[in-house]
């Protein structure tokens, strides 16, 4: 089975039309996986075994190996042994971790603004000054960036546009830090839906760190960038202008990236139901070109049809290490499994130290 329902061609035409207009944005597309519990963190949640994919589920799902459960060691710290096919040295499970935050991963208490905010009703604001710093703003509207080295820090954005923050092609250096990016569900231009919290339309890197992100269908959308220490949650499903459920992802990359994409130490939750367009927690898709040079490290991921889409045929330089795949939405982390479309034979592809939230190591199934 394919990773998701193919997009309606109307949506693609709409996207191209809207992107040609300076003050207007693009239509939605589609696209999470949990991070590893640091060795010095409290403990990770224990949960049931992941269920195998149902009869109609896609193939190539990741499997948790049947290794033994964690047991107390003489030091009082839990220990675990990798099961068949599991990587040696897999970090131990840690019992009774109630939430990502309790296990050292980002949550509402460690993300978002750190200072009082001042209201700014900007509407869809175009930023055209190089080096501009937006700090301490409580924005009702969205930011369309036509400038270099813009920083949005300690701010909040509540958007009813296609995006919260968008970097246009030809510009670089955008940083979005310690901010809350959310949207008005039912008020967006995509048949009431809203599409991207942070969108990188160009070929340069974007940094998004310590942000609290919610509502948008494809929360963080970019082919290259540094996505770290963010809390993505409460994605809201919607039927888009094509009349189909919008495919949802906490992080999405469409392939064809010209640089590196680093996804490190985030909490990435996609609670969307399988019948409402769920795609991935982290979606690495070869929509616009080959996926390459992506690091997915030390994240807490849950939800989606699969928690992780791994890049598919031709993907190279994909390093997936020390992530925790939580069962908080589905017994198998994603509705159909942990991982799909992992390219086993890709040059410099690495799968190491990834495990379920009960400590069992995970190995992707062989590519058919």
mmCIF file of C-alpha atoms in Angstrom:
data_model
loop_
_atom_site.group_PDB
_atom_site.id
_atom_site.type_symbol
_atom_site.label_atom_id
_atom_site.label_comp_id
_atom_site.label_asym_id
_atom_site.label_seq_id
_atom_site.Cartn_x
_atom_site.Cartn_y
_atom_site.Cartn_z
ATOM 1 C CA UNK A 1 0.000 0.000 0.000
ATOM 2 C CA UNK A 2 1.243 3.458 -0.766
ATOM 3 C CA UNK A 3 2.241 5.719 2.072
ATOM 4 C CA UNK A 4 -0.857 7.848 1.703
ATOM 5 C CA UNK A 5 -3.691 8.700 -0.630
ATOM 6 C CA UNK A 6 -2.299 10.490 -3.656
ATOM 7 C CA UNK A 7 -2.954 14.178 -3.779
ATOM 8 C CA UNK A 8 -5.627 15.552 -6.019
ATOM 9 C CA UNK A 9 -4.179 17.326 -9.036
ATOM 10 C CA UNK A 10 -6.373 20.311 -8.264
ATOM 11 C CA UNK A 11 -4.441 20.883 -5.045
ATOM 12 C CA UNK A 12 -1.181 20.960 -6.973
ATOM 13 C CA UNK A 13 -2.531 23.506 -9.476
ATOM 14 C CA UNK A 14 -3.866 25.624 -6.651
ATOM 15 C CA UNK A 15 -0.492 25.536 -4.899
ATOM 16 C CA UNK A 16 1.340 26.706 -7.997
ATOM 17 C CA UNK A 17 -1.159 29.513 -8.575
ATOM 18 C CA UNK A 18 -1.100 30.781 -5.013
ATOM 19 C CA UNK A 19 2.686 30.737 -4.698
ATOM 20 C CA UNK A 20 2.896 33.098 -7.651
ATOM 21 C CA UNK A 21 1.097 35.771 -5.657
ATOM 22 C CA UNK A 22 3.266 37.725 -3.161
ATOM 23 C CA UNK A 23 0.698 38.110 -0.438
ATOM 24 C CA UNK A 24 -0.986 34.762 -0.829
ATOM 25 C CA UNK A 25 0.219 31.299 0.112
ATOM 26 C CA UNK A 26 0.038 27.688 -0.894
ATOM 27 C CA UNK A 27 -2.459 24.921 -0.462
ATOM 28 C CA UNK A 28 -1.823 22.013 1.848
ATOM 29 C CA UNK A 29 -0.086 18.731 1.302
ATOM 30 C CA UNK A 30 0.622 15.907 3.735
ATOM 31 C CA UNK A 31 3.277 14.589 6.286
ATOM 32 C CA UNK A 32 6.197 12.163 13.279
ATOM 33 C CA UNK A 33 8.369 9.724 15.386
ATOM 34 C CA UNK A 34 9.428 9.811 19.184
ATOM 35 C CA UNK A 35 12.890 10.566 20.523
ATOM 36 C CA UNK A 36 15.097 8.504 22.693
ATOM 37 C CA UNK A 37 15.095 8.925 26.409
ATOM 38 C CA UNK A 38 18.416 10.416 27.525
ATOM 39 C CA UNK A 39 20.445 8.148 29.753
ATOM 40 C CA UNK A 40 20.127 10.592 32.635
ATOM 41 C CA UNK A 41 16.397 11.191 32.154
ATOM 42 C CA UNK A 42 13.812 9.821 34.610
ATOM 43 C CA UNK A 43 12.069 7.032 32.715
ATOM 44 C CA UNK A 44 10.143 6.240 29.574
ATOM 45 C CA UNK A 45 6.581 4.949 29.389
ATOM 46 C CA UNK A 46 6.108 1.217 29.244
ATOM 47 C CA UNK A 47 3.283 0.013 27.029
ATOM 48 C CA UNK A 48 1.958 -2.984 25.164
ATOM 49 C CA UNK A 49 3.562 -4.663 22.196
ATOM 50 C CA UNK A 50 2.999 -2.980 18.856
ATOM 51 C CA UNK A 51 0.286 -4.632 16.852
ATOM 52 C CA UNK A 52 1.177 -6.033 13.438
ATOM 53 C CA UNK A 53 -0.298 -4.189 10.472
ATOM 54 C CA UNK A 54 -3.876 -5.116 9.616
ATOM 55 C CA UNK A 55 -4.765 -6.912 6.414
ATOM 56 C CA UNK A 56 -5.257 -3.666 4.550
ATOM 57 C CA UNK A 57 -2.253 -1.906 6.012
ATOM 58 C CA UNK A 58 0.758 -0.776 3.989
ATOM 59 C CA UNK A 59 3.799 -3.030 3.861
ATOM 60 C CA UNK A 60 7.336 -2.238 5.041
ATOM 61 C CA UNK A 61 6.342 -1.446 8.579
ATOM 62 C CA UNK A 62 9.029 -1.360 11.244
ATOM 63 C CA UNK A 63 9.021 -4.167 13.740
ATOM 64 C CA UNK A 64 9.958 -4.148 17.399
ATOM 65 C CA UNK A 65 12.050 -7.216 18.028
ATOM 66 C CA UNK A 66 11.022 -9.651 20.699
ATOM 67 C CA UNK A 67 13.805 -8.829 23.101
ATOM 68 C CA UNK A 68 13.328 -9.280 26.826
ATOM 69 C CA UNK A 69 11.706 -6.584 28.868
ATOM 70 C CA UNK A 70 13.835 -4.358 31.039
ATOM 71 C CA UNK A 71 14.808 -5.700 34.408
ATOM 72 C CA UNK A 72 16.369 -4.105 37.435
ATOM 73 C CA UNK A 73 20.142 -4.293 37.615
ATOM 74 C CA UNK A 74 22.160 -4.463 40.846
ATOM 75 C CA UNK A 75 22.760 -0.733 40.561
ATOM 76 C CA UNK A 76 19.026 -0.132 40.660
ATOM 77 C CA UNK A 77 18.981 1.129 37.063
ATOM 78 C CA UNK A 78 16.916 -0.792 34.500
ATOM 79 C CA UNK A 79 18.748 -2.783 31.893
ATOM 80 C CA UNK A 80 17.678 -4.404 28.653
ATOM 81 C CA UNK A 81 19.124 -6.777 26.122
ATOM 82 C CA UNK A 82 18.531 -6.234 22.419
ATOM 83 C CA UNK A 83 16.359 -8.873 20.826
ATOM 84 C CA UNK A 84 17.076 -10.645 17.573
ATOM 85 C CA UNK A 85 17.965 -8.089 14.963
ATOM 86 C CA UNK A 86 18.231 -5.313 17.535
ATOM 87 C CA UNK A 87 21.251 -3.084 17.727
ATOM 88 C CA UNK A 88 23.640 -3.932 20.502
ATOM 89 C CA UNK A 89 23.970 -1.322 23.178
ATOM 90 C CA UNK A 90 20.347 -0.255 22.841
ATOM 91 C CA UNK A 91 19.533 2.120 25.710
ATOM 92 C CA UNK A 92 17.547 0.564 28.529
ATOM 93 C CA UNK A 93 13.839 1.041 29.049
ATOM 94 C CA UNK A 94 12.843 3.130 32.027
ATOM 95 C CA UNK A 95 9.592 2.358 33.727
ATOM 96 C CA UNK A 96 6.572 4.542 34.482
ATOM 97 C CA UNK A 97 7.387 7.610 32.401
ATOM 98 C CA UNK A 98 4.027 9.350 32.162
ATOM 99 C CA UNK A 99 4.814 11.836 29.382
ATOM 100 C CA UNK A 100 7.538 13.063 27.016
ATOM 101 C CA UNK A 101 8.312 15.916 29.404
ATOM 102 C CA UNK A 102 8.856 13.504 32.286
ATOM 103 C CA UNK A 103 11.380 11.703 30.094
ATOM 104 C CA UNK A 104 13.381 14.809 29.204
ATOM 105 C CA UNK A 105 11.703 15.659 25.902
ATOM 106 C CA UNK A 106 10.148 19.022 25.023
ATOM 107 C CA UNK A 107 6.654 19.887 26.195
ATOM 108 C CA UNK A 108 4.590 22.999 26.922
ATOM 109 C CA UNK A 109 6.787 23.820 29.903
ATOM 110 C CA UNK A 110 10.048 23.967 27.939
ATOM 111 C CA UNK A 111 8.898 25.623 24.710
ATOM 112 C CA UNK A 112 7.287 28.897 23.681
ATOM 113 C CA UNK A 113 7.917 32.520 24.722
ATOM 114 C CA UNK A 114 9.895 33.344 27.864
ATOM 115 C CA UNK A 115 8.842 36.997 28.189
ATOM 116 C CA UNK A 116 5.577 38.979 28.320
ATOM 117 C CA UNK A 117 4.074 39.694 24.897
ATOM 118 C CA UNK A 118 2.538 42.777 23.268
ATOM 119 C CA UNK A 119 -0.461 42.306 20.899
ATOM 120 C CA UNK A 120 0.121 43.015 17.193
ATOM 121 C CA UNK A 121 -2.744 42.540 14.724
ATOM 122 C CA UNK A 122 -0.589 42.268 11.629
ATOM 123 C CA UNK A 123 -2.765 40.261 9.276
ATOM 124 C CA UNK A 124 -0.583 38.636 6.602
ATOM 125 C CA UNK A 125 2.548 40.718 7.161
ATOM 126 C CA UNK A 126 5.375 40.767 4.606
ATOM 127 C CA UNK A 127 8.817 41.160 6.189
ATOM 128 C CA UNK A 128 11.267 42.831 3.787
ATOM 129 C CA UNK A 129 14.055 44.181 6.038
ATOM 130 C CA UNK A 130 17.255 42.156 6.259
ATOM 131 C CA UNK A 131 18.228 41.317 9.822
ATOM 132 C CA UNK A 132 14.856 42.261 11.315
ATOM 133 C CA UNK A 133 14.193 40.857 14.792
ATOM 134 C CA UNK A 134 10.603 40.282 15.886
ATOM 135 C CA UNK A 135 10.576 39.745 19.637
ATOM 136 C CA UNK A 136 7.877 39.890 22.274
ATOM 137 C CA UNK A 137 5.024 40.089 19.749
ATOM 138 C CA UNK A 138 1.656 38.391 20.182
ATOM 139 C CA UNK A 139 0.742 38.308 16.495
ATOM 140 C CA UNK A 140 -2.750 37.854 15.116
ATOM 141 C CA UNK A 141 -1.799 37.075 11.567
ATOM 142 C CA UNK A 142 1.157 35.497 9.759
ATOM 143 C CA UNK A 143 4.650 36.368 8.558
ATOM 144 C CA UNK A 144 5.742 36.132 4.917
ATOM 145 C CA UNK A 145 9.537 36.547 4.812
ATOM 146 C CA UNK A 146 11.151 38.303 1.815
ATOM 147 C CA UNK A 147 14.439 39.146 3.579
ATOM 148 C CA UNK A 148 17.639 37.580 4.878
ATOM 149 C CA UNK A 149 18.619 36.804 8.474
ATOM 150 C CA UNK A 150 15.215 37.476 10.010
ATOM 151 C CA UNK A 151 14.740 36.270 13.601
ATOM 152 C CA UNK A 152 11.385 35.588 15.266
ATOM 153 C CA UNK A 153 11.974 34.999 18.968
ATOM 154 C CA UNK A 154 9.896 34.930 22.159
ATOM 155 C CA UNK A 155 6.706 35.577 20.209
ATOM 156 C CA UNK A 156 3.332 34.013 19.500
ATOM 157 C CA UNK A 157 1.618 33.696 16.131
ATOM 158 C CA UNK A 158 -2.061 32.856 15.727
ATOM 159 C CA UNK A 159 -2.703 32.470 12.013
ATOM 160 C CA UNK A 160 -5.688 31.930 9.762
ATOM 161 C CA UNK A 161 -3.495 31.974 6.658
ATOM 162 C CA UNK A 162 -1.918 29.069 4.777
ATOM 163 C CA UNK A 163 1.063 29.321 7.111
ATOM 164 C CA UNK A 164 2.283 30.868 10.328
ATOM 165 C CA UNK A 165 5.755 31.785 9.032
ATOM 166 C CA UNK A 166 6.953 31.302 5.463
ATOM 167 C CA UNK A 167 10.420 31.880 3.968
ATOM 168 C CA UNK A 168 10.293 32.776 0.281
ATOM 169 C CA UNK A 169 12.708 31.384 -2.343
ATOM 170 C CA UNK A 170 15.957 33.297 -2.692
ATOM 171 C CA UNK A 171 16.159 34.344 0.951
ATOM 172 C CA UNK A 172 18.071 32.750 3.825
ATOM 173 C CA UNK A 173 18.961 32.857 7.510
ATOM 174 C CA UNK A 174 15.475 32.615 9.041
ATOM 175 C CA UNK A 175 15.471 31.653 12.737
ATOM 176 C CA UNK A 176 12.275 30.916 14.708
ATOM 177 C CA UNK A 177 13.061 30.432 18.398
ATOM 178 C CA UNK A 178 11.181 30.176 21.711
ATOM 179 C CA UNK A 179 7.839 30.937 20.069
ATOM 180 C CA UNK A 180 4.301 29.566 19.934
ATOM 181 C CA UNK A 181 2.869 29.000 16.470
ATOM 182 C CA UNK A 182 -0.765 28.042 16.278
ATOM 183 C CA UNK A 183 -3.812 28.662 14.101
ATOM 184 C CA UNK A 184 -7.552 29.273 14.122
ATOM 185 C CA UNK A 185 -9.091 25.940 13.227
ATOM 186 C CA UNK A 186 -11.948 26.290 10.740
ATOM 187 C CA UNK A 187 -10.916 29.800 9.663
ATOM 188 C CA UNK A 188 -8.071 28.990 7.294
ATOM 189 C CA UNK A 189 -8.086 29.414 3.505
ATOM 190 C CA UNK A 190 -7.823 25.681 2.716
ATOM 191 C CA UNK A 191 -11.533 25.009 3.102
ATOM 192 C CA UNK A 192 -11.217 26.185 6.695
ATOM 193 C CA UNK A 193 -7.932 24.371 7.243
ATOM 194 C CA UNK A 194 -4.451 25.753 7.838
ATOM 195 C CA UNK A 195 -1.423 24.106 6.324
ATOM 196 C CA UNK A 196 2.098 25.006 7.525
ATOM 197 C CA UNK A 197 3.306 26.408 10.830
ATOM 198 C CA UNK A 198 6.798 27.080 9.422
ATOM 199 C CA UNK A 199 7.406 26.637 5.714
ATOM 200 C CA UNK A 200 10.760 26.870 3.927
ATOM 201 C CA UNK A 201 10.136 27.443 0.225
ATOM 202 C CA UNK A 202 13.789 28.128 -0.562
ATOM 203 C CA UNK A 203 17.027 26.194 -0.749
ATOM 204 C CA UNK A 204 18.654 27.548 2.411
ATOM 205 C CA UNK A 205 18.564 26.251 5.958
ATOM 206 C CA UNK A 206 15.969 27.427 8.497
ATOM 207 C CA UNK A 207 16.368 27.025 12.266
ATOM 208 C CA UNK A 208 13.278 26.248 14.363
ATOM 209 C CA UNK A 209 13.993 25.677 18.053
ATOM 210 C CA UNK A 210 12.157 25.557 21.403
ATOM 211 C CA UNK A 211 8.810 26.245 19.728
ATOM 212 C CA UNK A 212 5.318 25.098 20.731
ATOM 213 C CA UNK A 213 3.503 24.220 17.492
ATOM 214 C CA UNK A 214 -0.092 23.084 17.082
ATOM 215 C CA UNK A 215 -3.152 22.901 14.799
ATOM 216 C CA UNK A 216 -1.454 23.147 11.363
ATOM 217 C CA UNK A 217 -1.860 20.084 9.121
ATOM 218 C CA UNK A 218 1.818 19.908 8.140
ATOM 219 C CA UNK A 219 3.464 21.616 11.060
ATOM 220 C CA UNK A 220 7.140 22.007 10.053
ATOM 221 C CA UNK A 221 7.695 21.807 6.305
ATOM 222 C CA UNK A 222 11.199 22.030 4.820
ATOM 223 C CA UNK A 223 13.814 20.175 2.825
ATOM 224 C CA UNK A 224 16.729 21.642 4.730
ATOM 225 C CA UNK A 225 16.993 23.125 8.176
ATOM 226 C CA UNK A 226 17.711 22.561 11.857
ATOM 227 C CA UNK A 227 14.571 21.491 13.747
ATOM 228 C CA UNK A 228 15.379 20.996 17.418
ATOM 229 C CA UNK A 229 13.801 21.027 20.889
ATOM 230 C CA UNK A 230 10.264 21.653 19.616
ATOM 231 C CA UNK A 231 6.910 20.403 20.868
ATOM 232 C CA UNK A 232 4.512 19.625 17.989
ATOM 233 C CA UNK A 233 1.074 18.458 19.097
ATOM 234 C CA UNK A 234 -2.705 18.659 18.607
ATOM 235 C CA UNK A 235 -2.688 18.691 14.812
ATOM 236 C CA UNK A 236 -6.249 19.348 13.637
ATOM 237 C CA UNK A 237 -7.510 17.299 10.654
ATOM 238 C CA UNK A 238 -9.599 18.932 7.944
ATOM 239 C CA UNK A 239 -11.056 18.298 4.494
ATOM 240 C CA UNK A 240 -9.115 20.425 2.032
ATOM 241 C CA UNK A 241 -10.185 22.317 -1.084
ATOM 242 C CA UNK A 242 -9.839 19.113 -3.112
ATOM 243 C CA UNK A 243 -12.558 17.520 -1.000
ATOM 244 C CA UNK A 244 -10.187 15.026 0.614
ATOM 245 C CA UNK A 245 -8.841 14.704 4.121
ATOM 246 C CA UNK A 246 -5.640 16.710 4.358
ATOM 247 C CA UNK A 247 -2.686 14.420 5.021
ATOM 248 C CA UNK A 248 -1.054 15.466 8.268
ATOM 249 C CA UNK A 249 2.550 15.330 9.503
ATOM 250 C CA UNK A 250 4.411 16.852 12.435
ATOM 251 C CA UNK A 251 7.503 17.256 10.217
ATOM 252 C CA UNK A 252 7.474 16.903 6.436
ATOM 253 C CA UNK A 253 10.104 17.033 3.721
ATOM 254 C CA UNK A 254 9.192 16.608 0.079
ATOM 255 C CA UNK A 255 12.629 15.562 -1.133
ATOM 256 C CA UNK A 256 14.935 17.265 -3.574
ATOM 257 C CA UNK A 257 16.682 19.009 -0.702
ATOM 258 C CA UNK A 258 19.922 20.779 -1.546
ATOM 259 C CA UNK A 259 21.322 20.771 1.992
ATOM 260 C CA UNK A 260 21.024 18.921 5.266
ATOM 261 C CA UNK A 261 17.869 18.498 7.319
ATOM 262 C CA UNK A 262 18.458 17.839 11.028
ATOM 263 C CA UNK A 263 15.534 16.773 13.231
ATOM 264 C CA UNK A 264 16.891 16.444 16.769
ATOM 265 C CA UNK A 265 15.407 16.208 20.279
ATOM 266 C CA UNK A 266 11.814 17.103 19.458
ATOM 267 C CA UNK A 267 8.472 15.801 20.680
ATOM 268 C CA UNK A 268 6.519 15.093 17.495
ATOM 269 C CA UNK A 269 2.930 13.975 17.980
ATOM 270 C CA UNK A 270 0.377 13.319 15.251
ATOM 271 C CA UNK A 271 -2.890 12.214 16.849
ATOM 272 C CA UNK A 272 -4.866 12.364 13.575
ATOM 273 C CA UNK A 273 -7.105 9.337 13.021
ATOM 274 C CA UNK A 274 -6.348 6.918 10.188
ATOM 275 C CA UNK A 275 -9.664 7.812 8.578
ATOM 276 C CA UNK A 276 -8.922 11.534 8.791
ATOM 277 C CA UNK A 277 -5.784 11.829 6.704
ATOM 278 C CA UNK A 278 -3.058 10.708 9.128
ATOM 279 C CA UNK A 279 0.255 10.450 7.295
ATOM 280 C CA UNK A 280 3.375 10.583 9.479
ATOM 281 C CA UNK A 281 5.013 11.874 12.613
ATOM 282 C CA UNK A 282 8.051 12.461 10.420
ATOM 283 C CA UNK A 283 7.396 12.231 6.690
ATOM 284 C CA UNK A 284 10.418 12.063 4.392
ATOM 285 C CA UNK A 285 8.787 11.810 0.965
ATOM 286 C CA UNK A 286 10.291 11.793 -2.510
ATOM 287 C CA UNK A 287 7.583 14.083 -3.883
ATOM 288 C CA UNK A 288 9.834 16.617 -5.593
ATOM 289 C CA UNK A 289 13.106 14.676 -5.758
ATOM 290 C CA UNK A 290 15.340 12.137 -4.040
ATOM 291 C CA UNK A 291 15.518 12.397 -0.246
ATOM 292 C CA UNK A 292 19.066 12.708 1.053
ATOM 293 C CA UNK A 293 21.182 13.965 3.963
ATOM 294 C CA UNK A 294 18.617 13.842 6.773
ATOM 295 C CA UNK A 295 19.448 13.254 10.452
ATOM 296 C CA UNK A 296 16.620 12.076 12.730
ATOM 297 C CA UNK A 297 18.150 11.817 16.194
ATOM 298 C CA UNK A 298 16.883 11.555 19.777
ATOM 299 C CA UNK A 299 13.235 12.419 19.131
ATOM 300 C CA UNK A 300 10.034 11.247 20.821
ATOM 301 C CA UNK A 301 7.594 10.369 18.030
ATOM 302 C CA UNK A 302 4.049 9.058 17.996
ATOM 303 C CA UNK A 303 1.129 8.818 15.617
ATOM 304 C CA UNK A 304 0.437 8.982 11.917
ATOM 305 C CA UNK A 305 -0.236 6.047 9.622
ATOM 306 C CA UNK A 306 3.452 5.289 10.151
ATOM 307 C CA UNK A 307 5.424 7.188 12.748
ATOM 308 C CA UNK A 308 8.267 7.597 10.231
ATOM 309 C CA UNK A 309 8.385 7.545 6.440
ATOM 310 C CA UNK A 310 12.039 6.880 5.652
ATOM 311 C CA UNK A 311 12.628 8.429 2.227
ATOM 312 C CA UNK A 312 11.806 5.566 -0.152
ATOM 313 C CA UNK A 313 13.794 4.368 -3.166
ATOM 314 C CA UNK A 314 17.021 6.222 -3.799
ATOM 315 C CA UNK A 315 17.198 7.857 -0.375
ATOM 316 C CA UNK A 316 20.804 8.259 0.850
ATOM 317 C CA UNK A 317 22.496 9.716 3.890
ATOM 318 C CA UNK A 318 19.453 9.116 6.107
ATOM 319 C CA UNK A 319 20.585 8.661 9.718
ATOM 320 C CA UNK A 320 17.881 7.560 12.177
ATOM 321 C CA UNK A 321 19.411 7.123 15.627
ATOM 322 C CA UNK A 322 18.323 6.827 19.263
ATOM 323 C CA UNK A 323 14.668 7.735 18.760
ATOM 324 C CA UNK A 324 11.824 6.589 20.995
ATOM 325 C CA UNK A 325 8.623 5.539 19.247
ATOM 326 C CA UNK A 326 5.765 5.987 21.690
ATOM 327 C CA UNK A 327 2.556 3.957 21.762
ATOM 328 C CA UNK A 328 0.398 6.758 23.136
ATOM 329 C CA UNK A 329 -1.867 6.849 20.042
ATOM 330 C CA UNK A 330 -1.388 3.382 18.528
ATOM 331 C CA UNK A 331 0.062 0.090 19.833
ATOM 332 C CA UNK A 332 2.587 0.161 16.982
ATOM 333 C CA UNK A 333 3.379 3.904 17.392
ATOM 334 C CA UNK A 334 1.872 4.619 13.980
ATOM 335 C CA UNK A 335 -1.484 3.162 13.045
ATOM 336 C CA UNK A 336 0.182 0.642 10.710
ATOM 337 C CA UNK A 337 3.639 0.485 12.224
ATOM 338 C CA UNK A 338 6.777 2.365 13.140
ATOM 339 C CA UNK A 339 8.504 2.883 9.798
ATOM 340 C CA UNK A 340 7.773 2.517 6.110
ATOM 341 C CA UNK A 341 9.771 3.080 2.924
ATOM 342 C CA UNK A 342 13.174 2.685 4.553
ATOM 343 C CA UNK A 343 15.866 2.250 1.903
ATOM 344 C CA UNK A 344 18.064 -0.513 3.368
ATOM 345 C CA UNK A 345 20.634 -0.351 0.594
ATOM 346 C CA UNK A 346 21.023 3.407 0.431
ATOM 347 C CA UNK A 347 24.556 4.765 0.754
ATOM 348 C CA UNK A 348 25.322 6.040 4.268
ATOM 349 C CA UNK A 349 21.854 5.190 5.537
ATOM 350 C CA UNK A 350 22.046 4.363 9.258
ATOM 351 C CA UNK A 351 19.405 2.834 11.545
ATOM 352 C CA UNK A 352 20.700 2.510 15.119
ATOM 353 C CA UNK A 353 19.454 2.564 18.707
ATOM 354 C CA UNK A 354 15.783 3.147 17.888
ATOM 355 C CA UNK A 355 13.271 1.560 20.210
ATOM 356 C CA UNK A 356 9.705 1.449 21.419
ATOM 357 C CA UNK A 357 8.818 3.303 24.577
ATOM 358 C CA UNK A 358 9.024 0.040 26.532
ATOM 359 C CA UNK A 359 12.653 -0.378 25.485
ATOM 360 C CA UNK A 360 12.334 -3.017 22.736
ATOM 361 C CA UNK A 361 14.623 -2.339 19.782
ATOM 362 C CA UNK A 362 13.117 -1.725 16.351
ATOM 363 C CA UNK A 363 14.360 -2.849 12.958
ATOM 364 C CA UNK A 364 12.744 -1.834 9.657
ATOM 365 C CA UNK A 365 11.364 -4.704 7.612
ATOM 366 C CA UNK A 366 13.391 -5.626 4.526
ATOM 367 C CA UNK A 367 12.414 -3.727 1.416
ATOM 368 C CA UNK A 368 10.210 -5.975 -0.787
#
